[in-house]
PDB file of C-alpha atoms in Angstrom:
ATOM      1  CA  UNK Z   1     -24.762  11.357   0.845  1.00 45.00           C
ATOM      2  CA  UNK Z   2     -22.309   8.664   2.140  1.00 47.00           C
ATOM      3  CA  UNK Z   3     -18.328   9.287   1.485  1.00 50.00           C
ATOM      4  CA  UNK Z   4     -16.374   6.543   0.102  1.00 55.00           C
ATOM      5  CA  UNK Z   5     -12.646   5.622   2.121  1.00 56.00           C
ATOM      6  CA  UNK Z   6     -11.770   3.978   5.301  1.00 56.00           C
ATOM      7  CA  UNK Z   7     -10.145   5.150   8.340  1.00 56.00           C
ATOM      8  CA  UNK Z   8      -9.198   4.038  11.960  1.00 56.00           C
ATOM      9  CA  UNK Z   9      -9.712   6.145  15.210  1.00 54.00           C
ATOM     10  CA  UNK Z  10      -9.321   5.607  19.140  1.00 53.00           C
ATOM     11  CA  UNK Z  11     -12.573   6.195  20.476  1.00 52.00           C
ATOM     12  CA  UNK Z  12     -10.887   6.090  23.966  1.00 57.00           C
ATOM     13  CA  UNK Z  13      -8.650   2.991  25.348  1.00 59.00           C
ATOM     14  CA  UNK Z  14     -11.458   0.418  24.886  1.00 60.00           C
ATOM     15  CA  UNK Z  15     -13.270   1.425  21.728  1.00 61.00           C
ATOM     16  CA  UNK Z  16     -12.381   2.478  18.089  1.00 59.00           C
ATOM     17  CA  UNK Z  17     -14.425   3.539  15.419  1.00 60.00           C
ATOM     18  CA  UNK Z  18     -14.288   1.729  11.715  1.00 60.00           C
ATOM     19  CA  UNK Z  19     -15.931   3.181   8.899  1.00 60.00           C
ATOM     20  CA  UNK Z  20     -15.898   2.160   5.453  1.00 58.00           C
ATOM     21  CA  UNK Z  21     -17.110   3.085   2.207  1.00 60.00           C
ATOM     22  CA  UNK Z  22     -19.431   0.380  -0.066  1.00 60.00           C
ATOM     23  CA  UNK Z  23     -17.420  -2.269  -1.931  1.00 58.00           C
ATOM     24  CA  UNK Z  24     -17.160  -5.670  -2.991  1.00 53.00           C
ATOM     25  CA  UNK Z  25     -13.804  -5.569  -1.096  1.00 69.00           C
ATOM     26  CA  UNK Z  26     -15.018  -4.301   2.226  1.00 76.00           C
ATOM     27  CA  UNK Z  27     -13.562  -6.961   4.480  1.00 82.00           C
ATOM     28  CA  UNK Z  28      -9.848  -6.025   3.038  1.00 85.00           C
ATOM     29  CA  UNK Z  29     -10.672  -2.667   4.175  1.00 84.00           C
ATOM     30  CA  UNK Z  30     -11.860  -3.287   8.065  1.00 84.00           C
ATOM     31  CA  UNK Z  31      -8.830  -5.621   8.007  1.00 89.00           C
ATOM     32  CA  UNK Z  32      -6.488  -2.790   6.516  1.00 89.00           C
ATOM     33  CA  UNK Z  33      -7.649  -0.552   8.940  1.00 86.00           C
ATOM     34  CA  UNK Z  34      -7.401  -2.886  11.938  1.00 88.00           C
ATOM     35  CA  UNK Z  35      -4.535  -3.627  11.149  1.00 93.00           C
ATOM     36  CA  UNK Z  36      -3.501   0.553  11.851  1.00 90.00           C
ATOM     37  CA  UNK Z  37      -5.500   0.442  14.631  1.00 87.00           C
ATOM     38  CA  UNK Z  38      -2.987  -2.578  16.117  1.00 92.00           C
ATOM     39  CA  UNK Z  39       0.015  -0.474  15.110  1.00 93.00           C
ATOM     40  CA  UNK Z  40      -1.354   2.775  16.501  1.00 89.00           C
ATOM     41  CA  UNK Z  41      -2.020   0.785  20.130  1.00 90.00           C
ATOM     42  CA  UNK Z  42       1.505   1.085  20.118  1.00 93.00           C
ATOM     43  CA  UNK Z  43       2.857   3.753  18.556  1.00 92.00           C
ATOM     44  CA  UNK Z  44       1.214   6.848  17.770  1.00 86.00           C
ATOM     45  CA  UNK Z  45       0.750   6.748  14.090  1.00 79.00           C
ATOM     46  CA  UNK Z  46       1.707  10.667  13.767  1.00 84.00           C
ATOM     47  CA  UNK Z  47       5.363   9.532  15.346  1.00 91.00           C
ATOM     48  CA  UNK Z  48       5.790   6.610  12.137  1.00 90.00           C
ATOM     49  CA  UNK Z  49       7.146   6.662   9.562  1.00 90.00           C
ATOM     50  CA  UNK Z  50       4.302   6.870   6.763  1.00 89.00           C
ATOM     51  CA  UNK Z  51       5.754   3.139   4.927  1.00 93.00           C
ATOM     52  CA  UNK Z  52       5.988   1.145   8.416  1.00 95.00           C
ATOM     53  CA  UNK Z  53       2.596   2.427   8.798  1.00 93.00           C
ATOM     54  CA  UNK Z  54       1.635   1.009   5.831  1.00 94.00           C
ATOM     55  CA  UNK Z  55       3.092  -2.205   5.977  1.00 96.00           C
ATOM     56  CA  UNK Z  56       1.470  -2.478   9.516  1.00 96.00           C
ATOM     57  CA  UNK Z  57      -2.117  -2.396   7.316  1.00 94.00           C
ATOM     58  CA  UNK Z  58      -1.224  -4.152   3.805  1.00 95.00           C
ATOM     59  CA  UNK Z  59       0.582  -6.697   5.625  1.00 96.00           C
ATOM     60  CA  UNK Z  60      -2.314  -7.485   7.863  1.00 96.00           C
ATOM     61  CA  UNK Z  61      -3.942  -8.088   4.574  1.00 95.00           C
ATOM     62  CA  UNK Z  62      -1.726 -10.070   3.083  1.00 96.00           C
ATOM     63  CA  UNK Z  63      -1.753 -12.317   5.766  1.00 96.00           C
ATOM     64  CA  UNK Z  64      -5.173 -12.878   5.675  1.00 94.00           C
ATOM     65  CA  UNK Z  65      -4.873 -14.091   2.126  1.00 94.00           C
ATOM     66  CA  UNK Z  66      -2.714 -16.586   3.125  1.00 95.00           C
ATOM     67  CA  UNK Z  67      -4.563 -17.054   5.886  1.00 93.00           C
ATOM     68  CA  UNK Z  68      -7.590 -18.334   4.296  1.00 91.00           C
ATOM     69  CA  UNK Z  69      -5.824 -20.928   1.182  1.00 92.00           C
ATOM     70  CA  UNK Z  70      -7.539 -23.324   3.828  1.00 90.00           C
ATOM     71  CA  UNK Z  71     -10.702 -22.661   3.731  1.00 88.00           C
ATOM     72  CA  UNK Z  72     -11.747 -21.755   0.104  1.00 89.00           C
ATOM     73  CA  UNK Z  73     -11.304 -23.566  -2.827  1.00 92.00           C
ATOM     74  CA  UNK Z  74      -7.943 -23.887  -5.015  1.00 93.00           C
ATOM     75  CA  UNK Z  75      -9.671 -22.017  -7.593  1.00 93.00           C
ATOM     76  CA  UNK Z  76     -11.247 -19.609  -5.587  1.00 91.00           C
ATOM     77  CA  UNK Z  77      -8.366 -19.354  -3.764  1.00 92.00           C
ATOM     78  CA  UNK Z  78      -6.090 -18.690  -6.641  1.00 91.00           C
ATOM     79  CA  UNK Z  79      -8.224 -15.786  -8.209  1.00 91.00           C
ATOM     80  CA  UNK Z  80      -9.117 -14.074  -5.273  1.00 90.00           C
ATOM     81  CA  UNK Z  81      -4.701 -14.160  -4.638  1.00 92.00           C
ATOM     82  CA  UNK Z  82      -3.973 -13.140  -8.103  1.00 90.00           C
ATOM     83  CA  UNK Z  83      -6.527 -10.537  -8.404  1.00 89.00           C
ATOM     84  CA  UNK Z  84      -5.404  -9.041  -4.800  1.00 91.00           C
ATOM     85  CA  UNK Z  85      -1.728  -9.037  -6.441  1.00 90.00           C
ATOM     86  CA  UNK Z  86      -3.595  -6.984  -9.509  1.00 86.00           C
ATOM     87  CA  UNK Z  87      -4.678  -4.601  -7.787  1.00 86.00           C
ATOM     88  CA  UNK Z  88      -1.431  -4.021  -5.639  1.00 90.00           C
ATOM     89  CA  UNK Z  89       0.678  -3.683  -8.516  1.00 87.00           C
ATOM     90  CA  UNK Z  90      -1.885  -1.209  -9.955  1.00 82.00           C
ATOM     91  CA  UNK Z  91      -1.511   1.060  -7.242  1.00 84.00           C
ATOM     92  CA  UNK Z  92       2.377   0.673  -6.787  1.00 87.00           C
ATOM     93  CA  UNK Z  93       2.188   2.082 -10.655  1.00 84.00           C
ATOM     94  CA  UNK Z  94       0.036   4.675  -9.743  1.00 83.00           C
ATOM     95  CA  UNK Z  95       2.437   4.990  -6.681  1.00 86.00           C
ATOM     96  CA  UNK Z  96       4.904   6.047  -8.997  1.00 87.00           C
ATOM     97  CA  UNK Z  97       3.346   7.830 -11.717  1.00 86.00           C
ATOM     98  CA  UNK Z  98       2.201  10.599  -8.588  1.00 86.00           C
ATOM     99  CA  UNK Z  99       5.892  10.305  -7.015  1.00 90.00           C
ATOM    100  CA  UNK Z 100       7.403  11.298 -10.547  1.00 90.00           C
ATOM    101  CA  UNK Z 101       4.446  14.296 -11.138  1.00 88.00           C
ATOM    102  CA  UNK Z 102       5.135  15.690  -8.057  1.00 89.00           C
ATOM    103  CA  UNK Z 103       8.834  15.415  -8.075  1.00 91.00           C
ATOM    104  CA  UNK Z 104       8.873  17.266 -11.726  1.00 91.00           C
ATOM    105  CA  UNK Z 105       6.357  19.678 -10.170  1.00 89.00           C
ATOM    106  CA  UNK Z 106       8.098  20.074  -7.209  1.00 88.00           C
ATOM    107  CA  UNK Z 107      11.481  20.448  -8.905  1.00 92.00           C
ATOM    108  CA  UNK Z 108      10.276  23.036 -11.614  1.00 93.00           C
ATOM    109  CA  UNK Z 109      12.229  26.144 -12.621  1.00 94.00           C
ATOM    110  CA  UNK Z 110       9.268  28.438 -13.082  1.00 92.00           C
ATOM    111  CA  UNK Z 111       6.853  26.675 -10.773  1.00 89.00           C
ATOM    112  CA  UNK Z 112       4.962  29.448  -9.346  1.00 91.00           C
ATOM    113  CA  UNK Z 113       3.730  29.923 -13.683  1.00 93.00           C
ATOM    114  CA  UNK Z 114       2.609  26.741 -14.127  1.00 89.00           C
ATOM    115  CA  UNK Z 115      -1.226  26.864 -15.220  1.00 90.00           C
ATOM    116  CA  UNK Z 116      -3.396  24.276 -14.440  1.00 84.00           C
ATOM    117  CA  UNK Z 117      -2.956  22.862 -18.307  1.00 88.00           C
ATOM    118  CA  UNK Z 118       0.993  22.614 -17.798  1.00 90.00           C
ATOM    119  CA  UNK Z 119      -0.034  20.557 -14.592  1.00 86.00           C
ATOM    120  CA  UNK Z 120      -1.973  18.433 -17.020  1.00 84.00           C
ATOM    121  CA  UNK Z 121       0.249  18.174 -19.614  1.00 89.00           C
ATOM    122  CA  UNK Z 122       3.314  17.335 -17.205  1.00 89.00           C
ATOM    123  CA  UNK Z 123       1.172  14.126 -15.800  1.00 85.00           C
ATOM    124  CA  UNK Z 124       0.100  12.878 -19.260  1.00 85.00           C
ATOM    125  CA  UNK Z 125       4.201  12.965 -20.121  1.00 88.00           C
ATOM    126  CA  UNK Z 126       4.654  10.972 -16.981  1.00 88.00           C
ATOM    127  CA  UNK Z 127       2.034   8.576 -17.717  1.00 84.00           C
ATOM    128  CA  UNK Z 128       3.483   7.897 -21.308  1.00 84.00           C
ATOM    129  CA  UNK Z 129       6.841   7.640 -19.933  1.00 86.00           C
ATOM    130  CA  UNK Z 130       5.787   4.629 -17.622  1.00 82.00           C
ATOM    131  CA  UNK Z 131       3.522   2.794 -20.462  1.00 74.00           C
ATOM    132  CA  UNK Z 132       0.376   3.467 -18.554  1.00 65.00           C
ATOM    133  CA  UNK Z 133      -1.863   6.043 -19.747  1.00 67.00           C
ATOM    134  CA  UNK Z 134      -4.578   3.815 -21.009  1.00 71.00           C
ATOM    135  CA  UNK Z 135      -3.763   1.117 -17.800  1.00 68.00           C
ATOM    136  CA  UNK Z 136      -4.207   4.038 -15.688  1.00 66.00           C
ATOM    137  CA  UNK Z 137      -7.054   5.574 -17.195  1.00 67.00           C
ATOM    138  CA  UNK Z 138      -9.118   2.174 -16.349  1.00 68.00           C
ATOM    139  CA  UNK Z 139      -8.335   2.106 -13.141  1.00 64.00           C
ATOM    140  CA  UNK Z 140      -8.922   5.353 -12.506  1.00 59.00           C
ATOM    141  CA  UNK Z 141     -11.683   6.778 -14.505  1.00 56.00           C
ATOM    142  CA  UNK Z 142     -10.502  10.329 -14.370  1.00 63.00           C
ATOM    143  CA  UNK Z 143      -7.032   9.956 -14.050  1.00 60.00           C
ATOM    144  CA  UNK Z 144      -6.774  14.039 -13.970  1.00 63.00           C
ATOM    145  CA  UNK Z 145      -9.062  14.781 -10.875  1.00 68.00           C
ATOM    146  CA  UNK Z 146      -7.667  11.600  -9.032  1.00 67.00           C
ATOM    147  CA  UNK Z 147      -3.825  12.763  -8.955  1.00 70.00           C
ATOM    148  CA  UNK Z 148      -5.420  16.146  -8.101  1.00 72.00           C
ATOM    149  CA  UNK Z 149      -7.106  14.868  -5.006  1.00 71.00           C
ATOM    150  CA  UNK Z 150      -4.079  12.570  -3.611  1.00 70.00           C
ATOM    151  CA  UNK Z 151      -1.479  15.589  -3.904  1.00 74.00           C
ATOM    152  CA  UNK Z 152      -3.621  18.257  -3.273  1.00 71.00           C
ATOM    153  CA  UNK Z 153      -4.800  16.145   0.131  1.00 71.00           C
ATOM    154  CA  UNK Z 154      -1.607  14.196   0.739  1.00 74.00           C
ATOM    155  CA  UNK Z 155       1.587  15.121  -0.637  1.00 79.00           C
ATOM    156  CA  UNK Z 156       4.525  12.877  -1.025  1.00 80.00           C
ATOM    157  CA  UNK Z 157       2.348  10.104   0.907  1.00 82.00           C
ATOM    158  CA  UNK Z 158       1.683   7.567  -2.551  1.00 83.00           C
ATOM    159  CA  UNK Z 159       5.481   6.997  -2.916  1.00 88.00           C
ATOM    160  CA  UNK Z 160       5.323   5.361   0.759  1.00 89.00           C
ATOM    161  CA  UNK Z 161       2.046   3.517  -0.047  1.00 87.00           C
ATOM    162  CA  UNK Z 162       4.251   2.377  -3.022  1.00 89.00           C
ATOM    163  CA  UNK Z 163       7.397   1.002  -1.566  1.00 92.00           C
ATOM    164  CA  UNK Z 164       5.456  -0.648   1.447  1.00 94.00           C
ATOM    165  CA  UNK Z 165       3.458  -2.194  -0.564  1.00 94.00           C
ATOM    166  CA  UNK Z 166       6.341  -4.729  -1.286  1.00 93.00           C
ATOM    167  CA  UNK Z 167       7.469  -5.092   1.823  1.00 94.00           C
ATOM    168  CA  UNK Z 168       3.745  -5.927   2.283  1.00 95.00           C
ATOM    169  CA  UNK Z 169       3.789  -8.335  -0.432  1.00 94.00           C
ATOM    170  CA  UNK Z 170       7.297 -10.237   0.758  1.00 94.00           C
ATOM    171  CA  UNK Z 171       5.131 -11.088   4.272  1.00 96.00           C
ATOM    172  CA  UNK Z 172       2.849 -12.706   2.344  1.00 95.00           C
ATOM    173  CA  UNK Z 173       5.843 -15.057   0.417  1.00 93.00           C
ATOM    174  CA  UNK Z 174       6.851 -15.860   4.003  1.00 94.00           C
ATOM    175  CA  UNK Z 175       3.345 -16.980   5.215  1.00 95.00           C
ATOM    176  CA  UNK Z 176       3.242 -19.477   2.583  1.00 93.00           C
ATOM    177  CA  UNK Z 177       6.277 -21.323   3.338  1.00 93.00           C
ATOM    178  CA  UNK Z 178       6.026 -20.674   7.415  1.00 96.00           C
ATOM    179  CA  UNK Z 179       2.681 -18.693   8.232  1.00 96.00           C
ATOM    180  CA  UNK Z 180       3.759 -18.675  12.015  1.00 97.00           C
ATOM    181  CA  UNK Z 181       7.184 -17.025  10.991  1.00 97.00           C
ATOM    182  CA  UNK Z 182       4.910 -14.446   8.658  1.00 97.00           C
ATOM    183  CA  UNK Z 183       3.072 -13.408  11.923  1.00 97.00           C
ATOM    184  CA  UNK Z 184       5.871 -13.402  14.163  1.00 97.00           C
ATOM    185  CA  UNK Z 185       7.384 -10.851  11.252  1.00 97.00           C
ATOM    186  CA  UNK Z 186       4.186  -8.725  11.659  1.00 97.00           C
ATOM    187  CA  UNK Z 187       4.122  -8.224  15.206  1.00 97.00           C
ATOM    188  CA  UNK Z 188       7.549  -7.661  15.641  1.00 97.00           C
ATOM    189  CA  UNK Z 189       6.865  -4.721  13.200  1.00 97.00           C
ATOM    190  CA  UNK Z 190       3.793  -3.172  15.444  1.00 96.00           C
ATOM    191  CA  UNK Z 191       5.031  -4.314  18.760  1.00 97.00           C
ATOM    192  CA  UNK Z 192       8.913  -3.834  18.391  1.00 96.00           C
ATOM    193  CA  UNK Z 193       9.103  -0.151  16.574  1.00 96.00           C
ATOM    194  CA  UNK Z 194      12.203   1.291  16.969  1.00 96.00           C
ATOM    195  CA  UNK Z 195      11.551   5.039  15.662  1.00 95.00           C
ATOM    196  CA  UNK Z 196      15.174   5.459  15.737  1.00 95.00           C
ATOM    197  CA  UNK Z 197      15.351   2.801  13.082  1.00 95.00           C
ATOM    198  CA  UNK Z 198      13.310   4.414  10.584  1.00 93.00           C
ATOM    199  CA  UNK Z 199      11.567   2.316   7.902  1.00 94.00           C
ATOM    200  CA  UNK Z 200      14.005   0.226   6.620  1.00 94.00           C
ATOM    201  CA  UNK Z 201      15.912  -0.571   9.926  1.00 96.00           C
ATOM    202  CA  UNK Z 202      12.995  -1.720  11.234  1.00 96.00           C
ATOM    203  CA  UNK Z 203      12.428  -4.008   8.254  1.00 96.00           C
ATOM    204  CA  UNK Z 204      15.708  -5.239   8.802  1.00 94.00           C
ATOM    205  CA  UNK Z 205      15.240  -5.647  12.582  1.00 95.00           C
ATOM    206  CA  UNK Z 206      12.264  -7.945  11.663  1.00 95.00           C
ATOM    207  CA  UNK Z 207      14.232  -9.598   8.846  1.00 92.00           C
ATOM    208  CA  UNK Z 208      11.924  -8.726   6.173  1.00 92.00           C
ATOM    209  CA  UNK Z 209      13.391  -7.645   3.313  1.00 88.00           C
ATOM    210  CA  UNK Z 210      12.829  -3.870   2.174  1.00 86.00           C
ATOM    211  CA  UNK Z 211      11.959  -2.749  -1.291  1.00 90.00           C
ATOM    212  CA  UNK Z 212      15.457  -1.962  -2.888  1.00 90.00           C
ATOM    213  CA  UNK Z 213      16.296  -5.519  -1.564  1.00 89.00           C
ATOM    214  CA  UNK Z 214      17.100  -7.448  -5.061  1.00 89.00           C
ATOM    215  CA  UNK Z 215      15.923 -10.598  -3.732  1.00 87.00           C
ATOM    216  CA  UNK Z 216      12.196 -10.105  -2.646  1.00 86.00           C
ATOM    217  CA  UNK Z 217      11.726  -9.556  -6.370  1.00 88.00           C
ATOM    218  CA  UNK Z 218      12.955 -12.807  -7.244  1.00 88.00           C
ATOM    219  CA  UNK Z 219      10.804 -14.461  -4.602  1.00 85.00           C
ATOM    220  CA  UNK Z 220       7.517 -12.208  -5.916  1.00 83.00           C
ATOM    221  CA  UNK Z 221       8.332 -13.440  -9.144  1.00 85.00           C
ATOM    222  CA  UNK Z 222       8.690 -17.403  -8.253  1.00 85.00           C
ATOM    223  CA  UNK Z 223       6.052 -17.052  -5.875  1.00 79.00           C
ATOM    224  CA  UNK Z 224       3.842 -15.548  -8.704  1.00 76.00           C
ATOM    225  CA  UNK Z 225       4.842 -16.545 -12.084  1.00 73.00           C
TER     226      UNK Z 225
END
């Protein structure tokens, strides 16, 4: 049977491998994933941190939306944008909700006792507490074996996919007032990796704003409203 997800691997220096899963939204993923195979040609993506790594992929997206306002439709154009922003926002939820599980799970008193119902029970809590048990629940159908496979499989990684997500975002309100800045942002953040920096420094090195920075919000929210 085929497996559904997306990854990006050096074949050797001249070749790499894309796979990805069936989809309406397949070209997002080959560009996602080129857009860690451009990062990884030049630094190792085991040495990054997890949220430049990130931004490296959903910003190549996110430039590709703006990329291509020319050559669809307004309408078209305007869905396709808003529903891409949809979706983002439903992961940086689900971002959170898994950051907050794990963090109470993590953090527990008598941890080594918890049963696989107290593991339940603590992520319903969390989903109430951020409005977005039934929200969740559509997006993903079994909201109980989906946390389960993303901490079980990677541990304290959503949080990152979270907070880059933003950053990811902010390229994109850049692009539409000066797409050649936008890009020059991007590859400045593949090409000009200072590990030293960590994620934010780097942001900052590029002058991208991070994700505790109050004023992407307010340009997310003009840009979108």
């Amino acid at each position: 049977d085929a497996q559904e997800g997306a990854f990006t691997t050096a074949i050797d220096e001249d070749n790499s491998l894309c796979f990805f899963g069936p989809g309406y939204d397949n070209i997002l993923t080959v560009i996602h994933e080129v857009g860690h195979y451009y990062g990884a040609a030049y630094t190792s993506i085991n040495e990054l941190p997890l949220d430049l790594a990130e931004v490296q992929s959903q910003g190549n997206e996110w430039l590709f939306m703006s990329f291509m306002e020319e050559n669809m439709t307004e309408k078209l154009y305007d869905t396709i944008v808003n529903y891409k922003l949809y979706n983002d926002m439903a992961i940086i939820m689900i971002s959170l909700i898994v950051d907050e599980f794990e963090e109470q799970v993590y953090t527990h008193p008598n941890i080594a006792n918890l049963t696989s119902d107290d593991l339940d029970a603590i992520m319903e809590q969390v989903c109430q507490k951020y409005g977005g048990a039934d929200y969740i629940a559509e997006i993903a159908t079994d909201i109980q074996s989906y946390w389960r496979l993303v901490v079980i499989e990677q541990p304290v990684y959503y949080i990152s996919y979270g907070v880059s997500a933003i950053a990811a975002i902010d390229i994109y309100t850049v692009a539409e007032e000066d797409y050649d800045q936008a890009v020059q942002i991007y590859c400045d953040l593949i090409e000009n990796v200072d590990l030293e920096e960590g994620f934010l420094g780097n942001l900052q090195n590029a002058e991208l704003a991070g994700p505790f920075d109050d004023d992407v919000y307010v340009r997310l929210y003009a840009m979108f409203q």
